[in-house]
Coordinates of C-alpha atoms and ligand atoms in Angstrom, one line a residue:
Chain F
M1 CA 82.4 81.9 85.2
K2 CA 82.9 84.8 87.0
I3 CA 86.3 85.9 87.1
F4 CA 86.9 89.2 89.3
V5 CA 89.6 92.3 89.1
C6 CA 90.6 94.4 92.2
I7 CA 92.3 97.5 91.0
K8 CA 93.6 100.5 93.2
Q9 CA 93.9 104.3 92.4
V10 CA 96.5 106.2 92.5
P11 CA 98.7 108.7 92.8
D12 CA 100.8 108.5 89.3
T13 CA 104.1 108.6 90.2
E14 CA 105.2 112.5 89.1
T15 CA 102.6 113.7 92.4
R16 CA 104.8 116.0 94.6
I17 CA 104.3 114.3 97.9
K18 CA 102.8 117.3 100.4
I19 CA 102.1 117.0 104.6
A20 CA 99.2 118.3 105.4
S21 CA 99.5 120.9 108.4
D22 CA 99.2 118.6 111.4
G23 CA 101.7 116.4 109.8
N24 CA 99.6 113.2 110.3
R25 CA 98.2 112.6 106.7
L26 CA 99.4 113.3 103.1
D27 CA 97.6 116.5 101.0
L28 CA 96.7 114.8 98.6
A29 CA 94.8 118.1 96.1
G30 CA 96.1 118.2 93.1
A31 CA 97.3 115.3 92.5
K32 CA 96.6 112.8 89.2
W33 CA 94.9 109.6 90.1
I34 CA 95.7 106.9 87.7
M35 CA 94.9 103.2 87.7
C36 CA 98.1 101.6 89.9
P37 CA 100.3 100.6 87.2
Y38 CA 100.8 97.0 87.9
D39 CA 96.9 96.8 87.9
E40 CA 97.1 97.0 84.7
F41 CA 98.9 93.9 83.9
A42 CA 95.8 92.1 85.6
V43 CA 92.8 93.8 84.0
E44 CA 95.2 92.5 81.0
E45 CA 95.4 89.1 81.8
A46 CA 91.7 89.3 82.7
I47 CA 90.2 90.0 80.0
R48 CA 92.7 88.4 78.0
F49 CA 91.2 84.9 80.1
K50 CA 87.8 86.0 79.3
E51 CA 88.8 86.1 75.6
K52 CA 89.8 82.7 76.2
N53 CA 86.4 81.4 77.7
S54 CA 83.2 82.3 76.3
D55 CA 81.7 81.8 79.7
A56 CA 84.0 84.4 81.8
T57 CA 82.6 87.5 82.4
V58 CA 84.6 89.8 84.7
T59 CA 84.5 91.8 87.6
V60 CA 86.7 94.6 88.0
I61 CA 86.1 95.6 92.1
S62 CA 88.0 99.3 93.5
A63 CA 88.2 100.3 97.3
G64 CA 88.5 103.0 98.2
P65 CA 85.7 107.0 97.6
E66 CA 84.1 108.4 95.1
R67 CA 87.5 109.2 92.3
V68 CA 88.0 106.0 92.9
K69 CA 84.5 104.8 89.5
E70 CA 87.5 107.0 87.5
A71 CA 89.6 103.5 87.5
L72 CA 86.2 101.4 87.4
R73 CA 85.8 103.6 84.2
T74 CA 89.4 102.7 82.5
A75 CA 88.7 99.0 84.2
L76 CA 85.9 98.8 81.7
A77 CA 87.3 101.1 79.0
M78 CA 89.6 98.7 78.2
G79 CA 86.9 95.4 78.5
C80 CA 85.6 94.1 82.0
D81 CA 82.2 93.4 81.8
N82 CA 81.1 95.5 85.2
A83 CA 81.9 97.6 87.3
L84 CA 82.1 97.5 91.3
Q85 CA 82.7 100.6 94.2
V86 CA 83.4 99.2 97.2
A87 CA 82.9 102.7 100.3
L88 CA 85.8 102.5 102.0
P89 CA 86.7 105.2 103.5
E90 CA 90.2 106.4 103.1
N91 CA 92.2 106.0 106.6
A92 CA 91.4 102.1 105.1
D93 CA 94.7 100.1 106.4
S94 CA 94.9 96.4 104.2
F95 CA 93.4 94.6 106.0
M96 CA 90.9 95.8 106.0
T97 CA 90.5 96.3 102.6
A98 CA 91.8 92.9 101.7
K99 CA 89.0 91.9 103.6
A100 CA 86.8 94.7 101.9
L101 CA 87.0 93.5 98.8
A102 CA 87.1 89.4 100.1
K103 CA 83.7 89.9 101.5
S104 CA 82.2 91.3 98.3
I105 CA 83.5 89.1 96.0
A106 CA 82.7 87.1 98.6
A107 CA 79.1 88.4 97.8
E108 CA 79.0 87.9 94.6
G109 CA 79.5 84.6 94.2
E110 CA 81.9 82.3 93.4
A111 CA 84.8 83.3 91.5
H112 CA 86.8 81.2 89.3
I113 CA 90.2 83.3 89.4
V114 CA 90.5 86.3 91.5
F115 CA 93.6 89.0 89.8
T116 CA 95.6 91.5 92.0
G117 CA 98.7 93.6 91.1
K118 CA 101.5 93.4 93.0
Q119 CA 101.4 96.3 94.6
A120 CA 100.0 99.6 95.6
I121 CA 102.0 101.9 94.9
D122 CA 100.8 104.9 96.9
D123 CA 101.8 102.8 100.5
D124 CA 103.5 100.3 98.7
A125 CA 102.1 97.9 101.5
A126 CA 102.2 95.0 99.5
Q127 CA 99.2 92.6 101.8
V128 CA 95.8 92.6 100.6
T129 CA 97.2 90.0 97.6
Q130 CA 98.4 87.3 100.6
A131 CA 94.8 88.4 103.4
M132 CA 92.3 89.0 100.8
A133 CA 93.3 85.0 99.5
E134 CA 93.6 84.6 103.2
F135 CA 89.8 85.9 103.9
L136 CA 88.2 84.5 100.8
D137 CA 90.4 81.1 102.2
M138 CA 91.4 80.3 98.8
P139 CA 95.3 79.9 97.6
A140 CA 97.0 83.2 95.7
V141 CA 100.2 83.0 94.7
S142 CA 102.1 86.0 94.1
V143 CA 103.5 88.3 91.6
V144 CA 103.6 86.1 89.0
L145 CA 105.2 86.5 85.4
R146 CA 103.2 84.2 83.6
A147 CA 100.7 82.0 84.1
E148 CA 98.9 79.1 82.1
Y149 CA 95.6 78.7 82.7
G150 CA 93.8 74.7 83.0
A151 CA 90.4 74.0 83.2
N152 CA 90.3 73.4 86.8
Q153 CA 94.7 74.9 87.9
I154 CA 96.7 77.8 87.4
Q155 CA 99.9 76.8 87.3
A156 CA 101.9 80.4 87.4
E157 CA 105.2 81.9 87.9
R158 CA 106.6 83.9 90.3
E159 CA 110.1 86.6 90.7
I160 CA 111.9 85.7 94.1
E161 CA 115.6 87.5 95.1
G162 CA 117.9 87.5 91.9
G163 CA 115.6 87.0 89.2
S164 CA 115.3 83.4 90.0
I165 CA 111.5 81.7 89.0
E166 CA 109.2 79.2 92.2
K167 CA 107.2 77.4 89.9
Y168 CA 103.4 77.0 91.0
E169 CA 99.8 74.8 90.3
A170 CA 97.5 75.7 91.9
P171 CA 94.2 74.5 91.2
M172 CA 90.8 77.3 92.0
P173 CA 89.0 79.1 92.9
C174 CA 92.5 81.3 93.3
V175 CA 93.8 84.5 93.6
I176 CA 96.8 85.8 91.3
A177 CA 98.5 89.0 91.6
A178 CA 100.4 90.3 88.5
Q179 CA 103.6 91.4 88.2
K180 CA 105.1 94.2 85.3
G181 CA 106.2 92.4 82.0
M182 CA 103.3 88.8 82.6
N183 CA 102.2 90.7 78.9
E184 CA 101.6 93.9 77.5
P185 CA 98.4 96.1 78.7
R186 CA 96.0 97.6 76.3
Y187 CA 94.2 100.9 75.9
A188 CA 91.0 101.7 75.9
S189 CA 90.0 103.5 72.2
L190 CA 87.4 106.0 71.9
P191 CA 84.7 104.5 71.1
N192 CA 85.3 102.0 74.1
I193 CA 86.1 104.5 76.4
M194 CA 82.8 106.7 74.8
K195 CA 80.2 103.4 76.2
A196 CA 82.4 102.7 79.2
K197 CA 80.9 106.3 80.6
K198 CA 77.1 104.8 79.9
K199 CA 78.0 102.1 82.5
V200 CA 75.8 101.6 85.6
I201 CA 79.0 101.3 88.6
K202 CA 77.5 99.4 91.4
L203 CA 78.0 100.8 95.4
V204 CA 78.5 98.3 98.1
S205 CA 78.6 100.2 101.6
L206 CA 80.4 98.9 104.2
A207 CA 76.7 97.8 106.4
D208 CA 75.5 95.5 103.3
I209 CA 78.7 93.2 103.3
G210 CA 79.1 93.8 107.4
V211 CA 83.1 95.9 107.8
T212 CA 82.6 98.2 110.7
A213 CA 85.6 101.0 111.2
D214 CA 87.1 98.5 114.0
E215 CA 88.7 96.3 111.6
I216 CA 91.9 99.1 110.9
K217 CA 94.2 97.6 112.7
I218 CA 97.4 100.8 112.4
S219 CA 97.9 104.2 111.3
Y220 CA 99.6 105.7 110.6
S221 CA 100.7 109.8 111.8
G222 CA 103.6 112.2 111.8
F223 CA 104.6 112.0 108.3
T224 CA 107.7 113.3 107.4
L225 CA 109.6 114.3 104.1
P226 CA 113.1 112.0 104.0
P227 CA 115.9 113.4 105.2
E228 CA 117.8 116.4 103.1
R229 CA 121.6 115.4 102.1
A230 CA 124.1 117.5 103.2
G231 CA 124.8 118.5 99.9
C232 CA 127.2 116.9 97.1
K233 CA 130.5 116.6 97.3
M234 CA 131.3 118.1 93.2
L235 CA 135.3 116.8 93.4
E236 CA 137.3 118.8 90.7
G237 CA 140.4 118.2 88.5
D238 CA 141.3 115.3 85.8
V239 CA 139.5 112.0 85.5
P240 CA 142.2 110.4 87.6
T241 CA 142.3 112.5 89.8
Q242 CA 138.6 112.7 90.7
S243 CA 139.0 109.1 90.8
K244 CA 141.3 108.6 93.8
E245 CA 140.1 111.5 95.4
L246 CA 136.9 109.8 95.7
V247 CA 138.1 105.9 96.7
R248 CA 140.2 108.5 99.8
L249 CA 137.0 109.5 100.4
L250 CA 134.9 106.8 100.3
R251 CA 137.0 105.4 103.2
E252 CA 138.6 108.2 104.8
E253 CA 135.2 110.4 104.5
A254 CA 132.5 108.7 104.1
K255 CA 133.9 105.5 105.7
V256 CA 132.2 102.3 103.6
I257 CA 135.1 100.5 101.5
Chain B
M1 CA 109.3 92.1 129.7
A2 CA 107.9 91.7 125.8
K3 CA 108.2 88.7 124.6
I4 CA 109.8 89.5 120.4
F5 CA 109.2 86.4 118.5
I6 CA 111.2 86.7 115.0
Y7 CA 110.6 84.8 111.9
C8 CA 114.1 83.8 110.3
E9 CA 114.5 82.7 106.6
Q10 CA 116.2 79.6 105.9
S11 CA 117.3 78.9 102.5
T12 CA 119.0 74.9 101.9
G13 CA 120.0 74.8 106.1
K14 CA 121.2 78.6 106.4
L15 CA 120.1 80.9 107.3
K16 CA 119.7 84.6 105.1
K17 CA 121.1 87.5 105.8
G18 CA 118.1 89.7 106.7
A19 CA 117.3 87.3 109.2
I20 CA 120.6 87.6 110.6
E21 CA 120.1 90.8 111.1
V22 CA 116.7 91.5 112.6
L23 CA 117.7 88.6 114.5
S24 CA 121.0 90.2 116.0
N25 CA 119.8 93.5 116.4
A26 CA 116.5 92.0 118.3
C27 CA 119.0 90.4 120.5
T28 CA 121.0 94.4 121.5
W29 CA 117.6 95.7 122.6
G30 CA 117.1 93.5 126.1
S31 CA 114.4 92.2 125.8
E32 CA 113.2 88.2 124.8
I33 CA 113.4 87.2 121.7
H34 CA 112.3 84.0 120.0
A35 CA 113.7 82.3 116.5
L36 CA 111.1 80.8 114.4
I37 CA 112.5 77.5 111.7
V38 CA 111.2 76.4 109.7
G39 CA 111.7 73.5 107.1
K40 CA 111.4 69.9 107.5
P41 CA 112.1 67.9 109.7
G42 CA 115.7 66.9 110.0
S43 CA 116.5 70.2 107.5
L44 CA 117.0 72.9 110.5
G45 CA 120.3 71.7 112.1
E46 CA 122.8 74.0 110.9
A47 CA 120.3 77.4 111.3
A48 CA 119.0 76.6 114.1
A49 CA 122.7 76.4 115.7
E50 CA 123.3 79.3 114.2
A51 CA 120.7 82.0 115.4
S52 CA 121.2 79.9 119.0
K53 CA 124.5 81.7 118.2
Y54 CA 122.9 85.4 119.2
A55 CA 121.2 86.0 122.8
V56 CA 118.4 84.6 121.9
T57 CA 115.7 83.1 124.5
K58 CA 114.9 80.3 122.4
V59 CA 115.4 79.4 118.3
H60 CA 112.0 76.7 117.6
C61 CA 112.2 74.6 114.8
L62 CA 108.7 74.1 113.5
E63 CA 109.0 71.1 111.8
N64 CA 106.8 69.5 108.6
D65 CA 107.3 67.6 105.9
A66 CA 104.3 69.5 104.1
C67 CA 107.1 72.2 105.2
D68 CA 110.1 71.0 102.8
T69 CA 109.5 74.1 99.9
Y70 CA 107.2 76.9 100.0
S71 CA 103.8 77.6 100.6
P72 CA 102.5 80.9 102.1
E73 CA 99.6 78.7 103.2
G74 CA 101.9 76.5 105.3
F75 CA 104.3 78.8 105.8
A76 CA 101.5 81.5 107.6
T77 CA 100.1 78.6 109.5
V78 CA 102.9 77.9 111.6
V79 CA 104.3 80.7 112.0
A80 CA 100.7 82.2 113.2
N81 CA 99.9 79.0 115.0
T82 CA 102.8 79.7 116.9
A83 CA 102.9 83.5 117.6
K84 CA 99.7 82.8 118.9
A85 CA 100.2 79.6 120.6
E86 CA 103.1 81.7 122.6
S87 CA 101.7 85.2 123.1
A88 CA 104.0 86.9 121.0
D89 CA 103.5 90.8 121.7
V90 CA 106.0 91.3 118.3
L91 CA 106.1 89.7 115.3
L92 CA 109.0 90.7 112.9
T93 CA 111.2 89.7 110.2
S94 CA 113.1 90.5 107.3
L95 CA 111.4 92.4 104.0
S96 CA 112.2 88.5 101.3
A97 CA 110.2 87.9 97.9
Q98 CA 109.3 84.5 100.7
T99 CA 108.0 87.1 104.0
K100 CA 105.4 89.2 101.6
D101 CA 104.7 86.5 100.1
F102 CA 103.1 85.3 103.0
F103 CA 103.3 87.5 105.9
P104 CA 99.9 89.7 105.2
R105 CA 97.9 86.0 105.2
V106 CA 100.1 85.6 109.2
S107 CA 98.1 89.0 109.8
V108 CA 94.9 87.3 109.3
K109 CA 94.8 84.5 110.9
L110 CA 96.5 86.6 113.7
E111 CA 94.1 89.6 113.6
S112 CA 97.2 91.6 114.0
G113 CA 98.0 95.4 112.5
M114 CA 101.2 94.6 110.2
A115 CA 103.0 97.6 109.4
S116 CA 106.0 96.7 105.5
D117 CA 109.5 96.8 104.8
C118 CA 109.7 99.4 107.4
T119 CA 113.1 102.0 107.9
A120 CA 113.2 102.0 111.5
V121 CA 112.1 98.7 114.5
S122 CA 111.9 99.8 118.5
L123 CA 110.6 99.4 121.4
E124 CA 109.2 101.5 123.9
G125 CA 108.5 99.8 126.8
D126 CA 106.5 96.5 125.1
T127 CA 105.2 99.1 122.1
L128 CA 106.4 98.5 118.8
K129 CA 107.3 101.8 117.2
A130 CA 107.8 101.2 113.4
T131 CA 108.2 103.4 110.4
R132 CA 107.7 103.1 107.0
P133 CA 108.6 104.4 103.5
M134 CA 105.6 105.1 101.6
Y135 CA 105.4 106.3 97.9
A136 CA 108.8 105.2 97.1
G137 CA 110.6 107.0 99.9
K138 CA 109.1 110.3 98.5
C139 CA 107.8 110.3 102.9
Y140 CA 108.0 108.5 105.8
A141 CA 105.7 108.1 108.6
N142 CA 105.5 106.3 111.8
V143 CA 103.1 103.2 112.7
E144 CA 100.2 103.5 115.3
F145 CA 99.0 99.3 115.8
S146 CA 95.2 99.0 116.9
G147 CA 95.3 95.3 116.5
A148 CA 95.0 91.8 118.8
K149 CA 98.8 91.2 119.5
P150 CA 101.3 90.7 118.6
A151 CA 102.7 93.6 116.3
I152 CA 103.6 92.6 112.8
A153 CA 106.8 94.7 110.5
T154 CA 109.3 92.7 107.8
I155 CA 111.9 95.3 107.6
R156 CA 113.5 96.6 105.1
A157 CA 116.9 94.7 104.3
N158 CA 120.7 97.0 106.1
A159 CA 118.3 98.8 107.8
L160 CA 118.9 98.2 111.0
G161 CA 123.1 98.6 109.4
G162 CA 123.9 95.7 109.0
I163 CA 124.8 91.9 111.3
K164 CA 125.6 93.0 115.4
D165 CA 128.6 90.7 116.9
S166 CA 126.9 87.7 117.7
T167 CA 127.0 87.9 122.4
G168 CA 124.4 85.1 123.1
T169 CA 126.3 81.4 125.0
G170 CA 124.2 79.0 122.8
S171 CA 120.8 79.3 123.8
D172 CA 117.8 77.2 124.0
I173 CA 116.9 74.9 120.8
A174 CA 113.2 73.3 120.5
H175 CA 112.1 71.0 117.6
V176 CA 108.2 70.9 117.5
A177 CA 106.1 69.0 115.1
A178 CA 104.2 71.7 113.7
D179 CA 100.8 71.5 111.8
A180 CA 101.2 73.4 109.2
G181 CA 97.1 73.1 107.7
N182 CA 95.8 72.6 104.2
I183 CA 98.6 73.8 101.5
R184 CA 96.9 73.5 98.0
T185 CA 99.7 75.3 96.4
K186 CA 104.0 75.1 96.6
V187 CA 107.0 75.8 95.4
V188 CA 107.1 72.9 92.6
E189 CA 110.1 73.4 90.8
I190 CA 113.1 77.2 91.2
V191 CA 114.7 78.1 88.9
T192 CA 117.9 79.6 89.8
S193 CA 119.2 82.2 86.9
D194 CA 122.1 82.5 86.0
I195 CA 122.4 85.8 88.6
A196 CA 121.5 83.7 91.7
K197 CA 123.7 80.5 90.9
S198 CA 126.9 83.1 90.2
G199 CA 126.3 83.5 93.6
T200 CA 125.9 87.2 93.4
I201 CA 123.4 89.5 95.5
D202 CA 120.8 90.2 95.2
L203 CA 119.8 94.0 94.8
T204 CA 118.5 94.4 97.4
E205 CA 120.4 92.5 99.8
A206 CA 123.3 94.6 98.0
E207 CA 125.8 96.4 100.3
R208 CA 127.1 98.0 97.5
I209 CA 125.2 99.1 93.8
V210 CA 127.4 100.1 90.3
S211 CA 124.4 101.5 88.0
G212 CA 124.3 102.2 85.1
G213 CA 121.6 104.7 82.5
R214 CA 120.8 104.9 78.9
S215 CA 124.8 106.4 78.2
L216 CA 126.0 103.7 78.3
K217 CA 124.5 103.0 75.3
N218 CA 124.9 98.9 74.6
A219 CA 124.9 95.6 76.5
E220 CA 128.4 95.2 75.9
N221 CA 129.1 98.5 77.5
F222 CA 128.0 97.9 80.9
T223 CA 131.6 94.9 81.1
I224 CA 133.4 98.5 82.3
L225 CA 130.2 98.2 85.6
E226 CA 130.7 94.9 86.0
E227 CA 134.2 94.7 86.5
L228 CA 133.8 97.5 89.0
A229 CA 131.3 95.5 91.0
S230 CA 133.8 92.8 90.9
V231 CA 136.3 95.1 92.5
L232 CA 133.7 96.3 94.6
G233 CA 131.6 93.1 95.5
A234 CA 128.9 94.7 94.2
T235 CA 125.8 94.1 92.3
V236 CA 125.2 95.6 89.3
G237 CA 122.2 97.5 88.4
A238 CA 120.7 100.1 86.1
S239 CA 117.9 103.1 84.9
R240 CA 114.7 101.9 83.0
A241 CA 115.1 103.4 80.7
A242 CA 118.8 100.9 80.1
V243 CA 116.1 97.8 80.5
D244 CA 113.7 99.7 78.6
A245 CA 116.5 99.6 75.3
G246 CA 117.7 96.1 76.4
Y247 CA 120.4 96.8 77.4
R248 CA 119.6 95.1 81.0
P249 CA 117.0 92.4 82.1
H250 CA 113.9 94.1 83.7
K251 CA 115.4 92.2 87.4
D252 CA 118.0 94.6 87.7
Q253 CA 115.9 97.9 87.8
V254 CA 116.1 100.0 90.6
G255 CA 113.7 102.3 90.1
Q256 CA 109.9 102.9 91.7
T257 CA 108.3 100.1 88.4
G258 CA 111.5 98.6 90.3
K259 CA 113.8 97.5 92.5
T260 CA 113.8 99.3 96.0
V261 CA 117.5 99.3 97.3
S262 CA 118.7 101.0 100.5
P263 CA 122.9 99.7 100.0
V264 CA 125.0 101.3 101.3
L265 CA 127.0 103.1 98.9
Y266 CA 125.4 103.4 95.1
M267 CA 127.5 104.6 92.9
A268 CA 124.8 105.8 89.1
F269 CA 127.1 106.2 86.0
G270 CA 125.4 108.1 83.3
I271 CA 121.2 108.4 84.8
S272 CA 119.7 111.6 84.9
G273 CA 118.5 111.1 88.0
A274 CA 114.2 110.7 87.5
I275 CA 111.6 110.8 90.0
Q276 CA 111.0 107.1 89.7
H277 CA 115.3 106.4 89.9
L278 CA 115.5 108.3 93.4
A279 CA 112.0 106.3 94.3
G280 CA 114.2 103.4 94.1
M281 CA 117.7 104.6 95.9
R282 CA 117.3 107.4 97.9
T283 CA 117.5 105.6 101.3
S284 CA 121.4 104.5 99.9
K285 CA 123.9 106.0 103.1
V286 CA 126.4 106.8 100.2
I287 CA 125.5 107.7 96.4
V288 CA 128.3 109.0 93.7
A289 CA 127.6 110.1 90.5
I290 CA 128.7 110.2 87.7
N291 CA 127.1 112.1 84.5
T292 CA 128.3 114.5 81.7
D293 CA 126.1 117.1 82.8
S294 CA 126.5 119.3 86.0
N295 CA 123.2 120.3 86.1
A296 CA 121.6 116.3 85.7
P297 CA 118.7 116.0 89.0
I298 CA 120.8 113.3 90.6
F299 CA 123.4 115.4 92.0
Q300 CA 121.3 117.0 94.6
K301 CA 121.0 114.0 96.2
A302 CA 124.0 112.8 95.9
D303 CA 127.1 113.1 98.2
Y304 CA 129.9 113.0 95.8
G305 CA 129.8 113.7 92.8
I306 CA 132.0 113.7 89.0
V307 CA 131.2 115.4 86.1
G308 CA 132.5 113.9 83.2
D309 CA 132.2 110.8 81.8
L310 CA 131.5 107.1 82.9
F311 CA 133.6 105.9 79.6
E312 CA 136.7 107.1 80.8
A313 CA 135.7 107.2 84.1
A314 CA 134.7 103.8 85.2
P315 CA 138.1 101.6 84.1
Q316 CA 139.3 104.5 86.0
L317 CA 137.9 103.8 89.3
T318 CA 137.7 99.3 88.5
K319 CA 141.7 100.7 88.4
D320 CA 142.0 102.1 92.0
F321 CA 139.7 100.9 93.9
K322 CA 141.3 97.8 92.9
E323 CA 145.0 99.4 94.6
A324 CA 142.7 100.7 97.5
L325 CA 141.3 97.5 97.8
S326 CA 143.9 94.7 97.4
Ligands
FAD1 C1 105.2 104.7 85.3 C2 107.0 106.2 85.3 C3 107.4 104.5 86.2 C4 108.7 104.8 85.5 N1 109.6 103.9 86.9 C5 111.2 104.1 86.8 C6 112.1 103.3 87.6 O1 111.1 102.2 88.0 N2 113.5 103.2 87.1 C7 114.2 103.8 86.2 O2 115.4 103.9 86.3 N3 113.1 104.4 85.6 C8 112.4 104.7 85.7 N4 111.0 105.5 85.1 C9 111.3 106.4 83.6 C10 112.1 107.7 84.5 O3 111.0 108.9 84.6 C11 112.7 108.1 83.7 O4 113.1 108.4 82.0 C12 114.8 106.8 83.3 O5 114.8 106.8 84.6 C13 116.1 107.7 83.0 O6 116.9 106.7 83.0 P1 118.2 106.6 83.0 O7 118.7 107.8 83.4 O8 119.3 106.5 82.1 O9 117.8 107.8 80.9 P2 118.0 109.6 80.9 O10 117.5 109.9 81.4 O11 118.0 109.8 79.8 O12 120.0 109.8 81.1 C14 120.1 109.6 81.1 C15 122.2 110.6 81.5 O13 123.1 110.3 80.9 C16 124.7 111.4 81.2 N5 125.4 110.6 80.0 C17 125.3 110.8 78.9 N6 126.9 110.6 78.2 C18 126.8 110.3 79.3 C19 128.1 110.0 79.8 N7 129.4 109.3 79.0 N8 128.8 109.7 80.6 C20 128.2 110.3 81.6 N9 127.6 110.4 81.1 C21 126.8 110.2 80.7 C22 122.9 112.1 81.0 O14 124.5 113.6 80.8 C23 122.3 111.8 81.2 O15 121.7 112.7 82.3 C24 109.4 105.8 84.7 C25 108.2 106.9 85.0 C26 107.5 106.4 84.6 C27 106.5 107.3 83.9

C-alpha cells in the first residue's frame, strides 16, 4: 500500500523579505529554510497511518532545487521510508508544481493516499492540493482537521468559515490536505537523523515525467513591500480622555465608524 | 469587450457578501459581466434575483441535483464547463473556504493561470491585472497570466472596498441543467459552530475585529472584548499566545498560522505585534493598538495608539462607543 506525502521547503517565518534590484523577484539569500509547518502535519499523519498498517510504505516528495533535500531528510528522520526530489525550477507556479507532483506519484505506482499541507507559507497560493488531485484524477479534501481511515474510504472533517465543520466521505485513492491541529508532529530522534543522512534520495527530472517549461501559467513581477503607515498617533491624557479622543478620531478622521 | 465571469457563492439560497462585493465592483468596469450561481434546481431563485440587481449581462443558474451540497469535483466541473463554453476572458470569485478549495481544479481543467487571494484586480483593455500578497503579506507582486483563457483570480474579502450600489435594471436570468461530472466526494454533513449559529461574521469577512493577546490572562477576561465587539458589530480575534494558552479556540487566531484578515478596523488589545501576528492583519485599513508598553512593536504598524492598561481601556471604550453609536 503506497502512501505519498508532498512537502515544500520554505523560508522560515522570521525571514526578512528583500526584493532583488530588478524588482521582479525576491532575494532569499540568507533565508533559513524549513519544511512548511502545515506539511509537518501531513508527514505525521502519513507516518501514523503506516504505524497502524504494516503493509504501508511512505514516500515523501518535494519539488524544487537541490536545497529541498534537507527538508526531505527531515521527513525521513521523522519516519518516512523513501524520498524523491523532483527537479523543479524556482519560478514554477502552482499549476506546474501540481502537474510535476502528480506525474511523479503516478510513475511510482498506485497511490492509496496522498497527504499534503493545506497551504505553503511562502507563496500562500493554496492551489497544489486540489490541482494535483485533478491531475491524478482523485477526490480530495483540503484543510482537514481530523480523518479516519477505513479499508476503502476516508471520513474527513474540513474546517470552513466561523470554525464550522464540513464532513466528507471519500473513496480511496484520495488526497488529504492537513490543517494545523490534525495531530502533533513528532520530533526526529538523533539516531534517526543520522540514519536519514545516509538514505538515498531519488532524483526525478522534468524530462523523466514529461513536464515542460510551458506548463507555467502565471509569473510574478513588480514586487513591492507593504506600504508604510503614516505613523502612529499616540493619544494623550488619562484613559477616559484617550478613549473619547479615539472614538472621535475613528469617526471624524479615519471615518471607519 | 472582455467577457468577465464571476462565480457567486450562495448558501441556503442567499448570495454571500463577498460574492456581491466582487460582482458589484466588476459591474463598474464597463465590461460584459456574467454571474454564475451553482445549486440544485429550484433553489437559486432568490440568489439570481439578487445578482440581477447589478448591471450584469446575464445571470447563469447552473443546476444539478448533485449540487445540493458542495463538492469540489462537481462545482469545478460545472464552473469550468460554463466558462469554456461561453469563451470567458476572465473568471473571478471572492475567496472563501469553498472557492479556495475548488478553483484550483477549475484552473487545471481550463489550463488557465490562477492568482489566489488577490488584494487588487483591474482590467487593462481585455487583460486582467492582479496583485497578490505573498509571505503572509510581507510583500506583494503583480501577476502575469500566460495560460489559456480565462485568466482566473480569487479576491480577498473587503479588498475591493465593500459592496457598491446596485445599478442594474434587472438582467436576463437563465436556468441551465449543468453536467456535474463524476463526484466521488461531497459534503455529507455540516456541523455549524456556535459562532456561526450566533450569526457572528467570520474573522476573514469581518469589517471590524477586536483582538486580544496573552495579557488577557484567561478565557473569562475575553468577555470585556466581547462586550466591546458587540457594541461595534465586530468579531473577536486572538494572538497565538492567547490561543496556545487556551483562552480562545484556534479558529480565532489571527496571524501567519491562523487567519489572514483585512478588516476596515482592527483593534489589538495587549498584543505585542510579533511578525507572525502582523502577517495576518497588516492589510487592515485602520489599526488601533492598546498596550502598556510604549515600545511594543505593534505601535510601529498602528494608526492610533493608547499606552495603557487594557482592563481599564476596553470597558471605557465600550461605554464611549455605545454613546457615540446610539
Ligand atoms: C512558526 C510560528 C508561527 C506563529 N504564528 C502566529 C500566528 O499565527 N499568530 C500570532 O499571533 N502569533 C504567532 N506566532 C507567535 C508570535 O511570535 C508571538 O509569540 C505571539 O503573537 C505573541 O502573542 P501576544 O502578543 O499575545 O503575547 P506577548 O508577546 O506576550 O505580548 C503581550 C503584550 O501585552 C502587553 N500587555 C501586558 N499586560 C497588558 C495590559 N494589562 N494592558 C495592555 N497591554 C498589556 C505587553 O506589553 C505585551 O506587548 C507564531 C510563531 C511562530 C514561531
